[in-house]
Amino acid sequence: MISILFFAQLQESMGQAQMEVPLAGKTVAEVKAWLEKEYPLLSLAQVMTAVNEEFARDQTIVNEGDQVAFIPPISGG
């Protein structure tokens, strides 16, 4: 299992701050694709991703017990 954390409007869209999913061994891109398929209103195209509190690329492989965080762009003035 891996932990997925959602921040800001992603958390609001999901209705939860975190979830556990059995996606160990997948890439970040595959995790994003799975989430967008399971939750069609969720868009992860413009989010930053961190794995275990370090920024990660789409090709990063997620291992058992990892924590994946999706952080949307910040806007404001």
mmCIF file of N, CA, C and O in Angstrom:
data_model
loop_
_atom_site.group_PDB
_atom_site.id
_atom_site.type_symbol
_atom_site.label_atom_id
_atom_site.label_comp_id
_atom_site.label_asym_id
_atom_site.label_seq_id
_atom_site.Cartn_x
_atom_site.Cartn_y
_atom_site.Cartn_z
ATOM 1 N N MET A 1 0.833 -1.188 0.000
ATOM 2 C CA MET A 1 0.000 0.000 0.000
ATOM 3 C C MET A 1 0.875 1.249 0.000
ATOM 4 O O MET A 1 1.973 1.235 0.542
ATOM 5 N N ILE A 2 0.350 2.304 -0.592
ATOM 6 C CA ILE A 2 0.981 3.617 -0.528
ATOM 7 C C ILE A 2 -0.045 4.597 0.035
ATOM 8 O O ILE A 2 -1.249 4.364 -0.060
ATOM 9 N N SER A 3 0.439 5.666 0.628
ATOM 10 C CA SER A 3 -0.431 6.733 1.124
ATOM 11 C C SER A 3 -0.424 7.863 0.113
ATOM 12 O O SER A 3 0.637 8.241 -0.390
ATOM 13 N N ILE A 4 -1.591 8.393 -0.178
ATOM 14 C CA ILE A 4 -1.705 9.548 -1.058
ATOM 15 C C ILE A 4 -2.282 10.698 -0.255
ATOM 16 O O ILE A 4 -3.303 10.540 0.425
ATOM 17 N N LEU A 5 -1.612 11.842 -0.323
ATOM 18 C CA LEU A 5 -2.060 13.048 0.371
ATOM 19 C C LEU A 5 -2.541 14.069 -0.650
ATOM 20 O O LEU A 5 -1.911 14.255 -1.694
ATOM 21 N N PHE A 6 -3.632 14.728 -0.340
ATOM 22 C CA PHE A 6 -4.189 15.763 -1.203
ATOM 23 C C PHE A 6 -4.162 17.094 -0.458
ATOM 24 O O PHE A 6 -4.479 17.150 0.725
ATOM 25 N N PHE A 7 -3.820 18.157 -1.170
ATOM 26 C CA PHE A 7 -3.747 19.483 -0.565
ATOM 27 C C PHE A 7 -4.660 20.467 -1.301
ATOM 28 O O PHE A 7 -4.976 20.292 -2.469
ATOM 29 N N ALA A 8 -5.058 21.515 -0.576
ATOM 30 C CA ALA A 8 -5.847 22.640 -1.105
ATOM 31 C C ALA A 8 -7.106 22.152 -1.821
ATOM 32 O O ALA A 8 -7.837 21.341 -1.278
ATOM 33 N N GLN A 9 -7.358 22.634 -3.046
ATOM 34 C CA GLN A 9 -8.601 22.297 -3.741
ATOM 35 C C GLN A 9 -8.692 20.820 -4.092
ATOM 36 O O GLN A 9 -9.793 20.292 -4.261
ATOM 37 N N LEU A 10 -7.558 20.121 -4.185
ATOM 38 C CA LEU A 10 -7.617 18.672 -4.423
ATOM 39 C C LEU A 10 -8.274 17.969 -3.236
ATOM 40 O O LEU A 10 -9.064 17.048 -3.408
ATOM 41 N N GLN A 11 -7.937 18.419 -2.051
ATOM 42 C CA GLN A 11 -8.535 17.857 -0.838
ATOM 43 C C GLN A 11 -10.044 18.102 -0.839
ATOM 44 O O GLN A 11 -10.829 17.206 -0.513
ATOM 45 N N GLU A 12 -10.450 19.292 -1.246
ATOM 46 C CA GLU A 12 -11.871 19.607 -1.325
ATOM 47 C C GLU A 12 -12.562 18.754 -2.379
ATOM 48 O O GLU A 12 -13.657 18.237 -2.146
ATOM 49 N N SER A 13 -11.932 18.576 -3.535
ATOM 50 C CA SER A 13 -12.513 17.765 -4.602
ATOM 51 C C SER A 13 -12.680 16.309 -4.183
ATOM 52 O O SER A 13 -13.669 15.658 -4.521
ATOM 53 N N MET A 14 -11.706 15.791 -3.455
ATOM 54 C CA MET A 14 -11.735 14.395 -3.040
ATOM 55 C C MET A 14 -12.611 14.174 -1.810
ATOM 56 O O MET A 14 -13.058 13.060 -1.564
ATOM 57 N N GLY A 15 -12.803 15.227 -1.015
ATOM 58 C CA GLY A 15 -13.563 15.078 0.208
ATOM 59 C C GLY A 15 -12.775 14.377 1.306
ATOM 60 O O GLY A 15 -13.327 13.921 2.296
ATOM 61 N N GLN A 16 -11.479 14.281 1.118
ATOM 62 C CA GLN A 16 -10.603 13.667 2.118
ATOM 63 C C GLN A 16 -9.181 14.164 1.904
ATOM 64 O O GLN A 16 -8.811 14.568 0.813
ATOM 65 N N ALA A 17 -8.403 14.115 2.957
ATOM 66 C CA ALA A 17 -7.030 14.602 2.886
ATOM 67 C C ALA A 17 -6.047 13.511 2.494
ATOM 68 O O ALA A 17 -4.964 13.803 2.002
ATOM 69 N N GLN A 18 -6.441 12.255 2.691
ATOM 70 C CA GLN A 18 -5.494 11.178 2.453
ATOM 71 C C GLN A 18 -6.237 9.886 2.157
ATOM 72 O O GLN A 18 -7.379 9.703 2.560
ATOM 73 N N MET A 19 -5.567 8.983 1.448
ATOM 74 C CA MET A 19 -6.116 7.659 1.182
ATOM 75 C C MET A 19 -4.978 6.661 1.045
ATOM 76 O O MET A 19 -3.845 7.049 0.775
ATOM 77 N N GLU A 20 -5.281 5.403 1.249
ATOM 78 C CA GLU A 20 -4.329 4.310 1.069
ATOM 79 C C GLU A 20 -4.771 3.514 -0.153
ATOM 80 O O GLU A 20 -5.952 3.182 -0.273
ATOM 81 N N VAL A 21 -3.833 3.226 -1.050
ATOM 82 C CA VAL A 21 -4.164 2.459 -2.257
ATOM 83 C C VAL A 21 -3.071 1.427 -2.529
ATOM 84 O O VAL A 21 -1.906 1.650 -2.207
ATOM 85 N N PRO A 22 -3.422 0.303 -3.166
ATOM 86 C CA PRO A 22 -2.450 -0.748 -3.454
ATOM 87 C C PRO A 22 -1.737 -0.522 -4.787
ATOM 88 O O PRO A 22 -1.892 -1.304 -5.723
ATOM 89 N N LEU A 23 -0.966 0.553 -4.887
ATOM 90 C CA LEU A 23 -0.320 0.892 -6.160
ATOM 91 C C LEU A 23 1.200 0.887 -6.073
ATOM 92 O O LEU A 23 1.873 1.515 -6.897
ATOM 93 N N ALA A 24 1.773 0.181 -5.102
ATOM 94 C CA ALA A 24 3.233 0.076 -5.004
ATOM 95 C C ALA A 24 3.775 -0.557 -6.276
ATOM 96 O O ALA A 24 3.157 -1.447 -6.861
ATOM 97 N N GLY A 25 4.919 -0.059 -6.733
ATOM 98 C CA GLY A 25 5.539 -0.560 -7.957
ATOM 99 C C GLY A 25 5.137 0.203 -9.201
ATOM 100 O O GLY A 25 5.704 -0.018 -10.273
ATOM 101 N N LYS A 26 4.178 1.089 -9.082
ATOM 102 C CA LYS A 26 3.733 1.919 -10.205
ATOM 103 C C LYS A 26 4.536 3.206 -10.249
ATOM 104 O O LYS A 26 5.140 3.616 -9.271
ATOM 105 N N THR A 27 4.513 3.865 -11.406
ATOM 106 C CA THR A 27 5.141 5.180 -11.510
ATOM 107 C C THR A 27 4.154 6.243 -11.018
ATOM 108 O O THR A 27 2.949 5.985 -10.907
ATOM 109 N N VAL A 28 4.671 7.428 -10.766
ATOM 110 C CA VAL A 28 3.810 8.551 -10.394
ATOM 111 C C VAL A 28 2.765 8.778 -11.489
ATOM 112 O O VAL A 28 1.588 8.999 -11.192
ATOM 113 N N ALA A 29 3.159 8.698 -12.750
ATOM 114 C CA ALA A 29 2.217 8.878 -13.862
ATOM 115 C C ALA A 29 1.099 7.841 -13.807
ATOM 116 O O ALA A 29 -0.073 8.157 -14.061
ATOM 117 N N GLU A 30 1.430 6.600 -13.479
ATOM 118 C CA GLU A 30 0.422 5.549 -13.388
ATOM 119 C C GLU A 30 -0.513 5.784 -12.201
ATOM 120 O O GLU A 30 -1.719 5.517 -12.297
ATOM 121 N N VAL A 31 0.023 6.288 -11.106
ATOM 122 C CA VAL A 31 -0.814 6.622 -9.947
ATOM 123 C C VAL A 31 -1.786 7.742 -10.323
ATOM 124 O O VAL A 31 -2.986 7.671 -10.038
ATOM 125 N N LYS A 32 -1.284 8.774 -11.009
ATOM 126 C CA LYS A 32 -2.150 9.871 -11.457
ATOM 127 C C LYS A 32 -3.249 9.350 -12.378
ATOM 128 O O LYS A 32 -4.423 9.708 -12.226
ATOM 129 N N ALA A 33 -2.880 8.513 -13.338
ATOM 130 C CA ALA A 33 -3.861 7.964 -14.295
ATOM 131 C C ALA A 33 -4.928 7.147 -13.568
ATOM 132 O O ALA A 33 -6.125 7.252 -13.879
ATOM 133 N N TRP A 34 -4.513 6.351 -12.598
ATOM 134 C CA TRP A 34 -5.465 5.541 -11.823
ATOM 135 C C TRP A 34 -6.441 6.446 -11.081
ATOM 136 O O TRP A 34 -7.657 6.205 -11.095
ATOM 137 N N LEU A 35 -5.918 7.481 -10.413
ATOM 138 C CA LEU A 35 -6.778 8.394 -9.662
ATOM 139 C C LEU A 35 -7.769 9.104 -10.583
ATOM 140 O O LEU A 35 -8.946 9.239 -10.251
ATOM 141 N N GLU A 36 -7.298 9.576 -11.739
ATOM 142 C CA GLU A 36 -8.187 10.285 -12.665
ATOM 143 C C GLU A 36 -9.251 9.355 -13.245
ATOM 144 O O GLU A 36 -10.353 9.797 -13.550
ATOM 145 N N LYS A 37 -8.925 8.074 -13.381
ATOM 146 C CA LYS A 37 -9.915 7.105 -13.860
ATOM 147 C C LYS A 37 -10.954 6.819 -12.772
ATOM 148 O O LYS A 37 -12.147 6.774 -13.041
ATOM 149 N N GLU A 38 -10.498 6.639 -11.540
ATOM 150 C CA GLU A 38 -11.394 6.335 -10.424
ATOM 151 C C GLU A 38 -12.224 7.539 -9.992
ATOM 152 O O GLU A 38 -13.333 7.375 -9.489
ATOM 153 N N TYR A 39 -11.669 8.723 -10.162
ATOM 154 C CA TYR A 39 -12.321 9.971 -9.742
ATOM 155 C C TYR A 39 -12.308 10.942 -10.928
ATOM 156 O O TYR A 39 -11.461 11.824 -11.005
ATOM 157 N N PRO A 40 -13.243 10.775 -11.865
ATOM 158 C CA PRO A 40 -13.229 11.536 -13.125
ATOM 159 C C PRO A 40 -13.219 13.058 -12.982
ATOM 160 O O PRO A 40 -12.749 13.745 -13.877
ATOM 161 N N LEU A 41 -13.696 13.587 -11.881
ATOM 162 C CA LEU A 41 -13.691 15.041 -11.706
ATOM 163 C C LEU A 41 -12.336 15.565 -11.244
ATOM 164 O O LEU A 41 -12.108 16.768 -11.209
ATOM 165 N N LEU A 42 -11.440 14.674 -10.908
ATOM 166 C CA LEU A 42 -10.120 15.049 -10.421
ATOM 167 C C LEU A 42 -9.171 15.271 -11.597
ATOM 168 O O LEU A 42 -9.072 14.433 -12.488
ATOM 169 N N SER A 43 -8.490 16.402 -11.613
ATOM 170 C CA SER A 43 -7.494 16.681 -12.651
ATOM 171 C C SER A 43 -6.132 16.888 -11.998
ATOM 172 O O SER A 43 -5.965 17.770 -11.158
ATOM 173 N N LEU A 44 -5.176 16.063 -12.396
ATOM 174 C CA LEU A 44 -3.834 16.139 -11.815
ATOM 175 C C LEU A 44 -2.793 16.614 -12.827
ATOM 176 O O LEU A 44 -1.599 16.493 -12.590
ATOM 177 N N ALA A 45 -3.249 17.193 -13.931
ATOM 178 C CA ALA A 45 -2.336 17.605 -15.002
ATOM 179 C C ALA A 45 -1.347 18.678 -14.564
ATOM 180 O O ALA A 45 -0.194 18.670 -14.990
ATOM 181 N N GLN A 46 -1.762 19.598 -13.718
ATOM 182 C CA GLN A 46 -0.908 20.736 -13.365
ATOM 183 C C GLN A 46 -0.345 20.675 -11.943
ATOM 184 O O GLN A 46 0.213 21.650 -11.471
ATOM 185 N N VAL A 47 -0.480 19.535 -11.283
ATOM 186 C CA VAL A 47 -0.035 19.448 -9.892
ATOM 187 C C VAL A 47 1.446 19.096 -9.789
ATOM 188 O O VAL A 47 2.018 18.482 -10.682
ATOM 189 N N MET A 48 2.039 19.496 -8.670
ATOM 190 C CA MET A 48 3.390 19.054 -8.340
ATOM 191 C C MET A 48 3.225 17.792 -7.510
ATOM 192 O O MET A 48 2.244 17.649 -6.777
ATOM 193 N N THR A 49 4.192 16.911 -7.623
ATOM 194 C CA THR A 49 4.135 15.651 -6.889
ATOM 195 C C THR A 49 5.373 15.513 -6.020
ATOM 196 O O THR A 49 6.484 15.827 -6.455
ATOM 197 N N ALA A 50 5.168 15.031 -4.809
ATOM 198 C CA ALA A 50 6.283 14.721 -3.916
ATOM 199 C C ALA A 50 6.133 13.274 -3.460
ATOM 200 O O ALA A 50 5.023 12.816 -3.187
ATOM 201 N N VAL A 51 7.236 12.560 -3.422
ATOM 202 C CA VAL A 51 7.263 11.207 -2.879
ATOM 203 C C VAL A 51 8.183 11.248 -1.668
ATOM 204 O O VAL A 51 9.346 11.640 -1.785
ATOM 205 N N ASN A 52 7.626 10.875 -0.524
ATOM 206 C CA ASN A 52 8.370 10.919 0.735
ATOM 207 C C ASN A 52 9.011 12.288 0.970
ATOM 208 O O ASN A 52 10.182 12.402 1.316
ATOM 209 N N GLU A 53 8.215 13.335 0.722
ATOM 210 C CA GLU A 53 8.579 14.730 0.976
ATOM 211 C C GLU A 53 9.700 15.271 0.079
ATOM 212 O O GLU A 53 10.325 16.273 0.402
ATOM 213 N N GLU A 54 9.936 14.613 -1.062
ATOM 214 C CA GLU A 54 10.886 15.130 -2.054
ATOM 215 C C GLU A 54 10.162 15.212 -3.385
ATOM 216 O O GLU A 54 9.482 14.254 -3.776
ATOM 217 N N PHE A 55 10.323 16.329 -4.092
ATOM 218 C CA PHE A 55 9.655 16.471 -5.377
ATOM 219 C C PHE A 55 10.050 15.332 -6.300
ATOM 220 O O PHE A 55 11.196 14.880 -6.298
ATOM 221 N N ALA A 56 9.057 14.853 -7.065
ATOM 222 C CA ALA A 56 9.263 13.679 -7.914
ATOM 223 C C ALA A 56 8.721 13.934 -9.308
ATOM 224 O O ALA A 56 7.800 14.725 -9.502
ATOM 225 N N ARG A 57 9.290 13.228 -10.273
ATOM 226 C CA ARG A 57 8.846 13.291 -11.669
ATOM 227 C C ARG A 57 7.830 12.181 -11.934
ATOM 228 O O ARG A 57 7.707 11.240 -11.159
ATOM 229 N N ASP A 58 7.153 12.279 -13.073
ATOM 230 C CA ASP A 58 6.147 11.282 -13.430
ATOM 231 C C ASP A 58 6.732 9.873 -13.556
ATOM 232 O O ASP A 58 6.036 8.897 -13.351
ATOM 233 N N GLN A 59 8.000 9.759 -13.893
ATOM 234 C CA GLN A 59 8.593 8.434 -14.083
ATOM 235 C C GLN A 59 9.137 7.815 -12.786
ATOM 236 O O GLN A 59 9.604 6.675 -12.790
ATOM 237 N N THR A 60 9.026 8.539 -11.667
ATOM 238 C CA THR A 60 9.463 8.015 -10.367
ATOM 239 C C THR A 60 8.600 6.820 -9.979
ATOM 240 O O THR A 60 7.376 6.872 -10.060
ATOM 241 N N ILE A 61 9.234 5.746 -9.542
ATOM 242 C CA ILE A 61 8.510 4.557 -9.100
ATOM 243 C C ILE A 61 8.182 4.697 -7.616
ATOM 244 O O ILE A 61 9.025 5.098 -6.817
ATOM 245 N N VAL A 62 6.943 4.358 -7.281
ATOM 246 C CA VAL A 62 6.457 4.448 -5.908
ATOM 247 C C VAL A 62 6.562 3.062 -5.272
ATOM 248 O O VAL A 62 6.068 2.084 -5.822
ATOM 249 N N ASN A 63 7.211 2.990 -4.128
ATOM 250 C CA ASN A 63 7.429 1.717 -3.447
ATOM 251 C C ASN A 63 6.465 1.518 -2.291
ATOM 252 O O ASN A 63 5.847 2.470 -1.798
ATOM 253 N N GLU A 64 6.362 0.283 -1.843
ATOM 254 C CA GLU A 64 5.522 -0.071 -0.699
ATOM 255 C C GLU A 64 5.828 0.846 0.488
ATOM 256 O O GLU A 64 6.990 1.065 0.827
ATOM 257 N N GLY A 65 4.781 1.416 1.081
ATOM 258 C CA GLY A 65 4.942 2.277 2.241
ATOM 259 C C GLY A 65 5.258 3.729 1.928
ATOM 260 O O GLY A 65 5.328 4.555 2.840
ATOM 261 N N ASP A 66 5.448 4.075 0.648
ATOM 262 C CA ASP A 66 5.755 5.459 0.292
ATOM 263 C C ASP A 66 4.540 6.357 0.504
ATOM 264 O O ASP A 66 3.390 5.908 0.488
ATOM 265 N N GLN A 67 4.841 7.632 0.668
ATOM 266 C CA GLN A 67 3.815 8.658 0.784
ATOM 267 C C GLN A 67 3.919 9.568 -0.437
ATOM 268 O O GLN A 67 4.972 10.147 -0.693
ATOM 269 N N VAL A 68 2.826 9.661 -1.190
ATOM 270 C CA VAL A 68 2.780 10.480 -2.400
ATOM 271 C C VAL A 68 1.861 11.668 -2.128
ATOM 272 O O VAL A 68 0.722 11.487 -1.712
ATOM 273 N N ALA A 69 2.378 12.874 -2.336
ATOM 274 C CA ALA A 69 1.592 14.082 -2.106
ATOM 275 C C ALA A 69 1.365 14.803 -3.430
ATOM 276 O O ALA A 69 2.297 14.970 -4.217
ATOM 277 N N PHE A 70 0.135 15.216 -3.653
ATOM 278 C CA PHE A 70 -0.223 16.005 -4.836
ATOM 279 C C PHE A 70 -0.517 17.419 -4.378
ATOM 280 O O PHE A 70 -1.400 17.646 -3.548
ATOM 281 N N ILE A 71 0.240 18.372 -4.938
ATOM 282 C CA ILE A 71 0.179 19.760 -4.498
ATOM 283 C C ILE A 71 -0.209 20.634 -5.693
ATOM 284 O O ILE A 71 0.560 20.753 -6.647
ATOM 285 N N PRO A 72 -1.405 21.223 -5.655
ATOM 286 C CA PRO A 72 -1.822 22.061 -6.781
ATOM 287 C C PRO A 72 -1.056 23.371 -6.816
ATOM 288 O O PRO A 72 -0.466 23.783 -5.831
ATOM 289 N N PRO A 73 -1.061 24.028 -7.989
ATOM 290 C CA PRO A 73 -0.412 25.339 -8.081
ATOM 291 C C PRO A 73 -1.058 26.324 -7.117
ATOM 292 O O PRO A 73 -2.261 26.275 -6.888
ATOM 293 N N ILE A 74 -0.258 27.199 -6.588
ATOM 294 C CA ILE A 74 -0.743 28.213 -5.651
ATOM 295 C C ILE A 74 -1.126 29.454 -6.448
ATOM 296 O O ILE A 74 -0.387 29.883 -7.330
ATOM 297 N N SER A 75 -2.278 30.007 -6.134
ATOM 298 C CA SER A 75 -2.669 31.255 -6.778
ATOM 299 C C SER A 75 -3.098 32.234 -5.708
ATOM 300 O O SER A 75 -3.419 31.866 -4.598
ATOM 301 N N GLY A 76 -3.062 33.454 -6.057
ATOM 302 C CA GLY A 76 -3.455 34.488 -5.091
ATOM 303 C C GLY A 76 -2.797 35.803 -5.443
ATOM 304 O O GLY A 76 -2.085 35.914 -6.423
ATOM 305 N N GLY A 77 -2.997 36.765 -4.619
ATOM 306 C CA GLY A 77 -2.450 38.055 -4.963
ATOM 307 C C GLY A 77 -2.032 38.866 -3.837
ATOM 308 O O GLY A 77 -1.736 38.776 -2.785
#
